[in-house]
């Protein structure tokens, strides 16, 4: 009961911070995403690199933050988009620093710096384009995306717990606890969330597209979850971190979003809905 209480309280606080960060304004959004991105990268590098290359890891996080800030300034009209190219400077510094590493025994770990930037830094930075339209900020669409993802997670957990313990597993070699019952439950709840968001006007697209969007985000979100689970299994970690009591790390909470949000945007762009 104590664990469930801690999990519930931390979950409510987490939701409150997310909703406030997205709805208050562009600067709270930027602060929220920079903190999320930095924390997720730190967890990823800790999992994949241990105590190696600490200076380079910090520089890689700064590269991601720098890129995010340049995009933020560009989409808010405070800087020319051509300045995004400046982000190559600190990235090149990391590459040059690798030449001066004396112990090359674990040099292969260095590639995880770039993997983290591609896996986490790039998709979260591109979120700037979702919340800005014609120079006007709105976090409603991003919030709708997260609601679909959260609904999918809740549905998968609930149906998986109730019906999936002894049923067929979704991907046992990577995540033994995930079941097909959880997958279908998560999909159903995500679709319900998409329909509710459309009816309430938070998702300003036709109903059939809202259903299709929920399906796309659910499926890609599951793959995002499995992809992070694979990293944890390979590196021997149960959770990516402990920053959210009862829930694990930031990467544990946003692994689905890293895949689901970009594909959600792609769907909306293909059908000219944004």
mmCIF file of C-alpha atoms in Angstrom:
data_model
loop_
_atom_site.group_PDB
_atom_site.id
_atom_site.type_symbol
_atom_site.label_atom_id
_atom_site.label_comp_id
_atom_site.label_asym_id
_atom_site.label_seq_id
_atom_site.Cartn_x
_atom_site.Cartn_y
_atom_site.Cartn_z
ATOM 1 C CA UNK A 1 0.000 0.000 0.000
ATOM 2 C CA UNK A 2 2.852 2.357 0.818
ATOM 3 C CA UNK A 3 4.404 1.803 -2.623
ATOM 4 C CA UNK A 4 1.065 2.418 -4.338
ATOM 5 C CA UNK A 5 0.568 5.610 -2.317
ATOM 6 C CA UNK A 6 4.028 6.917 -3.225
ATOM 7 C CA UNK A 7 3.433 6.006 -6.858
ATOM 8 C CA UNK A 8 0.058 7.783 -6.884
ATOM 9 C CA UNK A 9 1.350 10.976 -5.236
ATOM 10 C CA UNK A 10 4.425 11.235 -7.454
ATOM 11 C CA UNK A 11 2.263 10.500 -10.499
ATOM 12 C CA UNK A 12 -0.141 13.335 -9.653
ATOM 13 C CA UNK A 13 2.734 15.771 -9.090
ATOM 14 C CA UNK A 14 4.308 14.660 -12.356
ATOM 15 C CA UNK A 15 1.049 15.252 -14.267
ATOM 16 C CA UNK A 16 0.626 18.657 -12.640
ATOM 17 C CA UNK A 17 4.110 19.766 -13.638
ATOM 18 C CA UNK A 18 3.616 18.523 -17.207
ATOM 19 C CA UNK A 19 0.245 20.227 -17.665
ATOM 20 C CA UNK A 20 1.436 23.513 -16.143
ATOM 21 C CA UNK A 21 4.631 23.505 -18.190
ATOM 22 C CA UNK A 22 2.722 22.982 -21.430
ATOM 23 C CA UNK A 23 -0.164 25.386 -20.830
ATOM 24 C CA UNK A 24 1.352 28.389 -19.042
ATOM 25 C CA UNK A 25 3.435 29.632 -21.951
ATOM 26 C CA UNK A 26 6.405 29.151 -24.283
ATOM 27 C CA UNK A 27 9.085 29.692 -21.639
ATOM 28 C CA UNK A 28 7.657 27.155 -19.210
ATOM 29 C CA UNK A 29 7.418 24.724 -22.136
ATOM 30 C CA UNK A 30 11.061 25.359 -23.011
ATOM 31 C CA UNK A 31 12.188 24.958 -19.406
ATOM 32 C CA UNK A 32 10.151 21.758 -19.021
ATOM 33 C CA UNK A 33 11.557 20.162 -22.175
ATOM 34 C CA UNK A 34 15.134 21.218 -21.489
ATOM 35 C CA UNK A 35 14.973 19.641 -18.028
ATOM 36 C CA UNK A 36 13.307 16.516 -19.433
ATOM 37 C CA UNK A 37 15.837 16.180 -22.227
ATOM 38 C CA UNK A 38 18.844 16.776 -19.983
ATOM 39 C CA UNK A 39 17.603 14.253 -17.422
ATOM 40 C CA UNK A 40 16.847 11.620 -20.050
ATOM 41 C CA UNK A 41 20.235 12.031 -21.693
ATOM 42 C CA UNK A 42 21.971 11.804 -18.311
ATOM 43 C CA UNK A 43 20.133 8.558 -17.570
ATOM 44 C CA UNK A 44 20.876 7.143 -21.016
ATOM 45 C CA UNK A 45 24.575 7.929 -20.752
ATOM 46 C CA UNK A 46 24.732 6.514 -17.236
ATOM 47 C CA UNK A 47 23.185 3.275 -18.474
ATOM 48 C CA UNK A 48 25.316 2.908 -21.577
ATOM 49 C CA UNK A 49 28.628 4.460 -20.513
ATOM 50 C CA UNK A 50 28.900 3.997 -16.759
ATOM 51 C CA UNK A 51 31.564 6.320 -15.342
ATOM 52 C CA UNK A 52 33.426 6.755 -18.634
ATOM 53 C CA UNK A 53 33.857 10.056 -20.506
ATOM 54 C CA UNK A 54 32.112 12.277 -17.940
ATOM 55 C CA UNK A 55 33.241 15.555 -19.494
ATOM 56 C CA UNK A 56 32.171 14.457 -22.963
ATOM 57 C CA UNK A 57 28.782 13.348 -21.630
ATOM 58 C CA UNK A 58 28.149 16.784 -20.142
ATOM 59 C CA UNK A 59 29.192 18.397 -23.418
ATOM 60 C CA UNK A 60 26.799 16.140 -25.340
ATOM 61 C CA UNK A 61 23.925 17.244 -23.084
ATOM 62 C CA UNK A 62 24.934 20.871 -23.657
ATOM 63 C CA UNK A 63 24.901 20.225 -27.421
ATOM 64 C CA UNK A 64 21.286 19.017 -27.153
ATOM 65 C CA UNK A 65 20.277 22.001 -24.988
ATOM 66 C CA UNK A 66 22.031 24.408 -27.372
ATOM 67 C CA UNK A 67 20.228 22.878 -30.364
ATOM 68 C CA UNK A 68 16.884 23.043 -28.545
ATOM 69 C CA UNK A 69 17.406 26.692 -27.620
ATOM 70 C CA UNK A 70 18.391 27.649 -31.163
ATOM 71 C CA UNK A 71 15.246 26.000 -32.518
ATOM 72 C CA UNK A 72 13.140 27.652 -29.827
ATOM 73 C CA UNK A 73 14.513 31.088 -30.693
ATOM 74 C CA UNK A 74 13.966 30.401 -34.396
ATOM 75 C CA UNK A 75 10.319 29.303 -34.117
ATOM 76 C CA UNK A 76 9.478 32.176 -31.750
ATOM 77 C CA UNK A 77 10.935 34.657 -34.232
ATOM 78 C CA UNK A 78 13.778 35.795 -31.981
ATOM 79 C CA UNK A 79 16.586 34.419 -34.146
ATOM 80 C CA UNK A 80 17.150 33.457 -37.760
ATOM 81 C CA UNK A 81 16.780 29.751 -38.400
ATOM 82 C CA UNK A 82 20.172 29.721 -40.133
ATOM 83 C CA UNK A 83 21.848 29.966 -36.710
ATOM 84 C CA UNK A 84 20.814 26.379 -35.982
ATOM 85 C CA UNK A 85 23.990 25.415 -37.832
ATOM 86 C CA UNK A 86 25.985 26.762 -34.879
ATOM 87 C CA UNK A 87 25.080 23.588 -32.962
ATOM 88 C CA UNK A 88 27.698 21.749 -35.028
ATOM 89 C CA UNK A 89 30.446 23.634 -33.150
ATOM 90 C CA UNK A 90 30.105 21.959 -29.712
ATOM 91 C CA UNK A 91 29.403 18.637 -31.468
ATOM 92 C CA UNK A 92 32.715 18.942 -33.306
ATOM 93 C CA UNK A 93 34.445 19.769 -30.013
ATOM 94 C CA UNK A 94 33.270 16.407 -28.634
ATOM 95 C CA UNK A 95 34.731 14.635 -31.662
ATOM 96 C CA UNK A 96 38.048 16.466 -31.268
ATOM 97 C CA UNK A 97 38.193 15.656 -27.556
ATOM 98 C CA UNK A 98 37.941 11.965 -28.412
ATOM 99 C CA UNK A 99 41.395 12.225 -30.003
ATOM 100 C CA UNK A 100 42.919 13.106 -26.633
ATOM 101 C CA UNK A 101 41.395 10.208 -24.674
ATOM 102 C CA UNK A 102 44.389 8.220 -23.452
ATOM 103 C CA UNK A 103 42.642 4.941 -22.671
ATOM 104 C CA UNK A 104 41.059 3.737 -25.908
ATOM 105 C CA UNK A 105 39.972 0.392 -24.418
ATOM 106 C CA UNK A 106 36.300 1.360 -24.237
ATOM 107 C CA UNK A 107 36.355 3.846 -27.087
ATOM 108 C CA UNK A 108 33.319 2.116 -28.587
ATOM 109 C CA UNK A 109 31.290 3.603 -25.750
ATOM 110 C CA UNK A 110 31.901 7.017 -27.303
ATOM 111 C CA UNK A 111 29.348 6.246 -30.018
ATOM 112 C CA UNK A 112 26.626 6.287 -27.342
ATOM 113 C CA UNK A 113 27.084 10.066 -27.112
ATOM 114 C CA UNK A 114 25.808 10.451 -30.667
ATOM 115 C CA UNK A 115 23.154 7.750 -30.203
ATOM 116 C CA UNK A 116 21.713 9.689 -27.276
ATOM 117 C CA UNK A 117 21.594 12.910 -29.287
ATOM 118 C CA UNK A 118 19.774 11.187 -32.150
ATOM 119 C CA UNK A 119 17.500 9.087 -29.933
ATOM 120 C CA UNK A 120 16.559 11.752 -27.358
ATOM 121 C CA UNK A 121 17.959 15.187 -28.216
ATOM 122 C CA UNK A 122 16.670 15.473 -31.784
ATOM 123 C CA UNK A 123 13.003 14.424 -31.324
ATOM 124 C CA UNK A 124 12.549 16.522 -28.173
ATOM 125 C CA UNK A 125 14.114 19.555 -29.841
ATOM 126 C CA UNK A 126 11.800 19.217 -32.831
ATOM 127 C CA UNK A 127 8.865 19.514 -30.413
ATOM 128 C CA UNK A 128 9.356 23.280 -30.803
ATOM 129 C CA UNK A 129 7.628 23.054 -34.185
ATOM 130 C CA UNK A 130 4.550 21.403 -32.632
ATOM 131 C CA UNK A 131 3.801 24.117 -30.085
ATOM 132 C CA UNK A 132 4.415 27.124 -32.347
ATOM 133 C CA UNK A 133 2.263 28.102 -35.324
ATOM 134 C CA UNK A 134 2.749 31.396 -37.142
ATOM 135 C CA UNK A 135 4.634 32.741 -34.142
ATOM 136 C CA UNK A 136 1.829 31.943 -31.689
ATOM 137 C CA UNK A 137 2.379 29.444 -28.873
ATOM 138 C CA UNK A 138 -0.139 26.741 -27.970
ATOM 139 C CA UNK A 139 0.597 23.655 -25.901
ATOM 140 C CA UNK A 140 -2.839 22.098 -26.506
ATOM 141 C CA UNK A 141 -1.768 19.709 -29.281
ATOM 142 C CA UNK A 142 1.278 18.560 -27.312
ATOM 143 C CA UNK A 143 -0.916 18.016 -24.258
ATOM 144 C CA UNK A 144 -3.356 15.990 -26.396
ATOM 145 C CA UNK A 145 -0.444 13.849 -27.594
ATOM 146 C CA UNK A 146 0.641 13.163 -24.026
ATOM 147 C CA UNK A 147 -2.928 12.353 -22.937
ATOM 148 C CA UNK A 148 -3.150 9.686 -25.664
ATOM 149 C CA UNK A 149 0.228 8.272 -24.592
ATOM 150 C CA UNK A 150 -0.699 8.302 -20.887
ATOM 151 C CA UNK A 151 -4.067 6.679 -21.644
ATOM 152 C CA UNK A 152 -2.289 3.968 -23.618
ATOM 153 C CA UNK A 153 0.112 3.331 -20.727
ATOM 154 C CA UNK A 154 -2.700 3.149 -18.174
ATOM 155 C CA UNK A 155 -4.728 0.804 -20.385
ATOM 156 C CA UNK A 156 -1.751 -1.444 -21.043
ATOM 157 C CA UNK A 157 -0.867 -1.640 -17.356
ATOM 158 C CA UNK A 158 -4.452 -2.288 -16.231
ATOM 159 C CA UNK A 159 -5.367 -4.903 -18.839
ATOM 160 C CA UNK A 160 -1.939 -6.497 -18.659
ATOM 161 C CA UNK A 161 -2.224 -6.863 -14.897
ATOM 162 C CA UNK A 162 -5.766 -8.229 -15.022
ATOM 163 C CA UNK A 163 -5.560 -10.524 -18.046
ATOM 164 C CA UNK A 164 -1.977 -10.830 -19.184
ATOM 165 C CA UNK A 165 -0.117 -12.578 -16.385
ATOM 166 C CA UNK A 166 -0.614 -16.042 -17.852
ATOM 167 C CA UNK A 167 -1.386 -15.011 -21.411
ATOM 168 C CA UNK A 168 0.740 -14.646 -24.518
ATOM 169 C CA UNK A 169 3.664 -12.262 -24.151
ATOM 170 C CA UNK A 170 4.216 -9.408 -26.564
ATOM 171 C CA UNK A 171 8.029 -9.513 -26.791
ATOM 172 C CA UNK A 172 9.347 -11.934 -24.131
ATOM 173 C CA UNK A 173 12.994 -11.736 -25.202
ATOM 174 C CA UNK A 174 13.079 -8.011 -24.364
ATOM 175 C CA UNK A 175 10.242 -7.352 -21.897
ATOM 176 C CA UNK A 176 8.859 -10.551 -20.330
ATOM 177 C CA UNK A 177 6.043 -8.788 -18.469
ATOM 178 C CA UNK A 178 4.432 -7.106 -21.491
ATOM 179 C CA UNK A 179 1.499 -9.093 -22.865
ATOM 180 C CA UNK A 180 -0.824 -8.980 -25.843
ATOM 181 C CA UNK A 181 -3.685 -8.370 -23.417
ATOM 182 C CA UNK A 182 -1.869 -5.236 -22.273
ATOM 183 C CA UNK A 183 -1.263 -4.159 -25.861
ATOM 184 C CA UNK A 184 -4.924 -4.467 -26.889
ATOM 185 C CA UNK A 185 -6.053 -2.834 -23.658
ATOM 186 C CA UNK A 186 -3.687 0.072 -24.196
ATOM 187 C CA UNK A 187 -4.872 0.444 -27.788
ATOM 188 C CA UNK A 188 -8.537 0.493 -26.759
ATOM 189 C CA UNK A 189 -8.013 3.094 -24.027
ATOM 190 C CA UNK A 190 -5.870 5.237 -26.363
ATOM 191 C CA UNK A 191 -8.680 5.228 -28.953
ATOM 192 C CA UNK A 192 -11.218 6.226 -26.281
ATOM 193 C CA UNK A 193 -8.902 9.064 -25.235
ATOM 194 C CA UNK A 194 -8.564 10.197 -28.858
ATOM 195 C CA UNK A 195 -12.354 10.240 -29.279
ATOM 196 C CA UNK A 196 -12.865 12.207 -26.044
ATOM 197 C CA UNK A 197 -10.172 14.700 -27.030
ATOM 198 C CA UNK A 198 -11.879 15.208 -30.398
ATOM 199 C CA UNK A 199 -15.353 15.618 -28.882
ATOM 200 C CA UNK A 200 -14.107 18.143 -26.313
ATOM 201 C CA UNK A 201 -12.243 20.107 -28.985
ATOM 202 C CA UNK A 202 -8.777 19.583 -27.530
ATOM 203 C CA UNK A 203 -7.925 17.647 -30.687
ATOM 204 C CA UNK A 204 -9.183 19.807 -33.552
ATOM 205 C CA UNK A 205 -9.316 17.150 -36.273
ATOM 206 C CA UNK A 206 -12.095 14.924 -37.724
ATOM 207 C CA UNK A 207 -13.190 11.987 -35.558
ATOM 208 C CA UNK A 208 -11.846 9.248 -37.848
ATOM 209 C CA UNK A 209 -8.461 10.959 -37.913
ATOM 210 C CA UNK A 210 -8.498 11.200 -34.117
ATOM 211 C CA UNK A 211 -9.021 7.423 -33.942
ATOM 212 C CA UNK A 212 -6.312 6.771 -36.533
ATOM 213 C CA UNK A 213 -3.926 9.134 -34.726
ATOM 214 C CA UNK A 214 -4.490 7.271 -31.454
ATOM 215 C CA UNK A 215 -3.743 3.960 -33.175
ATOM 216 C CA UNK A 216 -0.545 5.286 -34.773
ATOM 217 C CA UNK A 217 0.689 6.780 -31.512
ATOM 218 C CA UNK A 218 -0.188 3.671 -29.525
ATOM 219 C CA UNK A 219 1.672 1.294 -31.847
ATOM 220 C CA UNK A 220 4.760 3.483 -32.203
ATOM 221 C CA UNK A 221 4.701 4.209 -28.470
ATOM 222 C CA UNK A 222 4.837 0.468 -27.744
ATOM 223 C CA UNK A 223 7.911 0.195 -29.964
ATOM 224 C CA UNK A 224 9.448 3.142 -28.130
ATOM 225 C CA UNK A 225 8.859 1.364 -24.829
ATOM 226 C CA UNK A 226 10.378 -1.852 -26.167
ATOM 227 C CA UNK A 227 13.376 -0.006 -27.583
ATOM 228 C CA UNK A 228 14.192 1.479 -24.185
ATOM 229 C CA UNK A 229 13.589 -1.904 -22.527
ATOM 230 C CA UNK A 230 16.164 -3.386 -24.877
ATOM 231 C CA UNK A 231 18.746 -0.818 -23.777
ATOM 232 C CA UNK A 232 18.023 -1.589 -20.125
ATOM 233 C CA UNK A 233 18.260 -5.338 -20.703
ATOM 234 C CA UNK A 234 21.560 -5.032 -22.576
ATOM 235 C CA UNK A 235 23.091 -2.716 -19.963
ATOM 236 C CA UNK A 236 21.664 -4.587 -16.959
ATOM 237 C CA UNK A 237 19.399 -1.839 -15.583
ATOM 238 C CA UNK A 238 15.923 -2.393 -14.154
ATOM 239 C CA UNK A 239 15.013 1.313 -14.336
ATOM 240 C CA UNK A 240 16.718 4.172 -16.126
ATOM 241 C CA UNK A 241 16.700 6.213 -12.896
ATOM 242 C CA UNK A 242 14.906 6.982 -9.638
ATOM 243 C CA UNK A 243 13.915 10.618 -10.061
ATOM 244 C CA UNK A 244 10.163 9.840 -10.003
ATOM 245 C CA UNK A 245 9.410 7.749 -6.875
ATOM 246 C CA UNK A 246 7.527 4.589 -7.762
ATOM 247 C CA UNK A 247 7.859 5.224 -11.499
ATOM 248 C CA UNK A 248 11.595 5.065 -12.192
ATOM 249 C CA UNK A 249 13.497 7.542 -14.302
ATOM 250 C CA UNK A 250 12.516 10.158 -16.846
ATOM 251 C CA UNK A 251 13.473 7.877 -19.716
ATOM 252 C CA UNK A 252 11.137 5.227 -18.281
ATOM 253 C CA UNK A 253 8.289 7.748 -18.395
ATOM 254 C CA UNK A 254 8.980 9.236 -21.826
ATOM 255 C CA UNK A 255 10.276 6.238 -23.782
ATOM 256 C CA UNK A 256 6.913 5.888 -25.553
ATOM 257 C CA UNK A 257 6.688 9.605 -26.289
ATOM 258 C CA UNK A 258 10.063 9.669 -28.066
ATOM 259 C CA UNK A 259 8.597 7.456 -30.801
ATOM 260 C CA UNK A 260 4.890 8.265 -30.585
ATOM 261 C CA UNK A 261 5.007 12.069 -30.833
ATOM 262 C CA UNK A 262 7.137 12.286 -34.015
ATOM 263 C CA UNK A 263 4.914 9.700 -35.737
ATOM 264 C CA UNK A 264 1.823 11.528 -34.520
ATOM 265 C CA UNK A 265 3.124 14.697 -36.146
ATOM 266 C CA UNK A 266 4.012 12.815 -39.336
ATOM 267 C CA UNK A 267 0.439 11.499 -39.524
ATOM 268 C CA UNK A 268 -1.043 14.980 -39.096
ATOM 269 C CA UNK A 269 1.332 16.454 -41.669
ATOM 270 C CA UNK A 270 0.594 13.745 -44.249
ATOM 271 C CA UNK A 271 -3.136 14.489 -44.054
ATOM 272 C CA UNK A 272 -2.571 18.263 -43.847
ATOM 273 C CA UNK A 273 -4.189 18.500 -40.423
ATOM 274 C CA UNK A 274 -1.610 20.903 -38.950
#
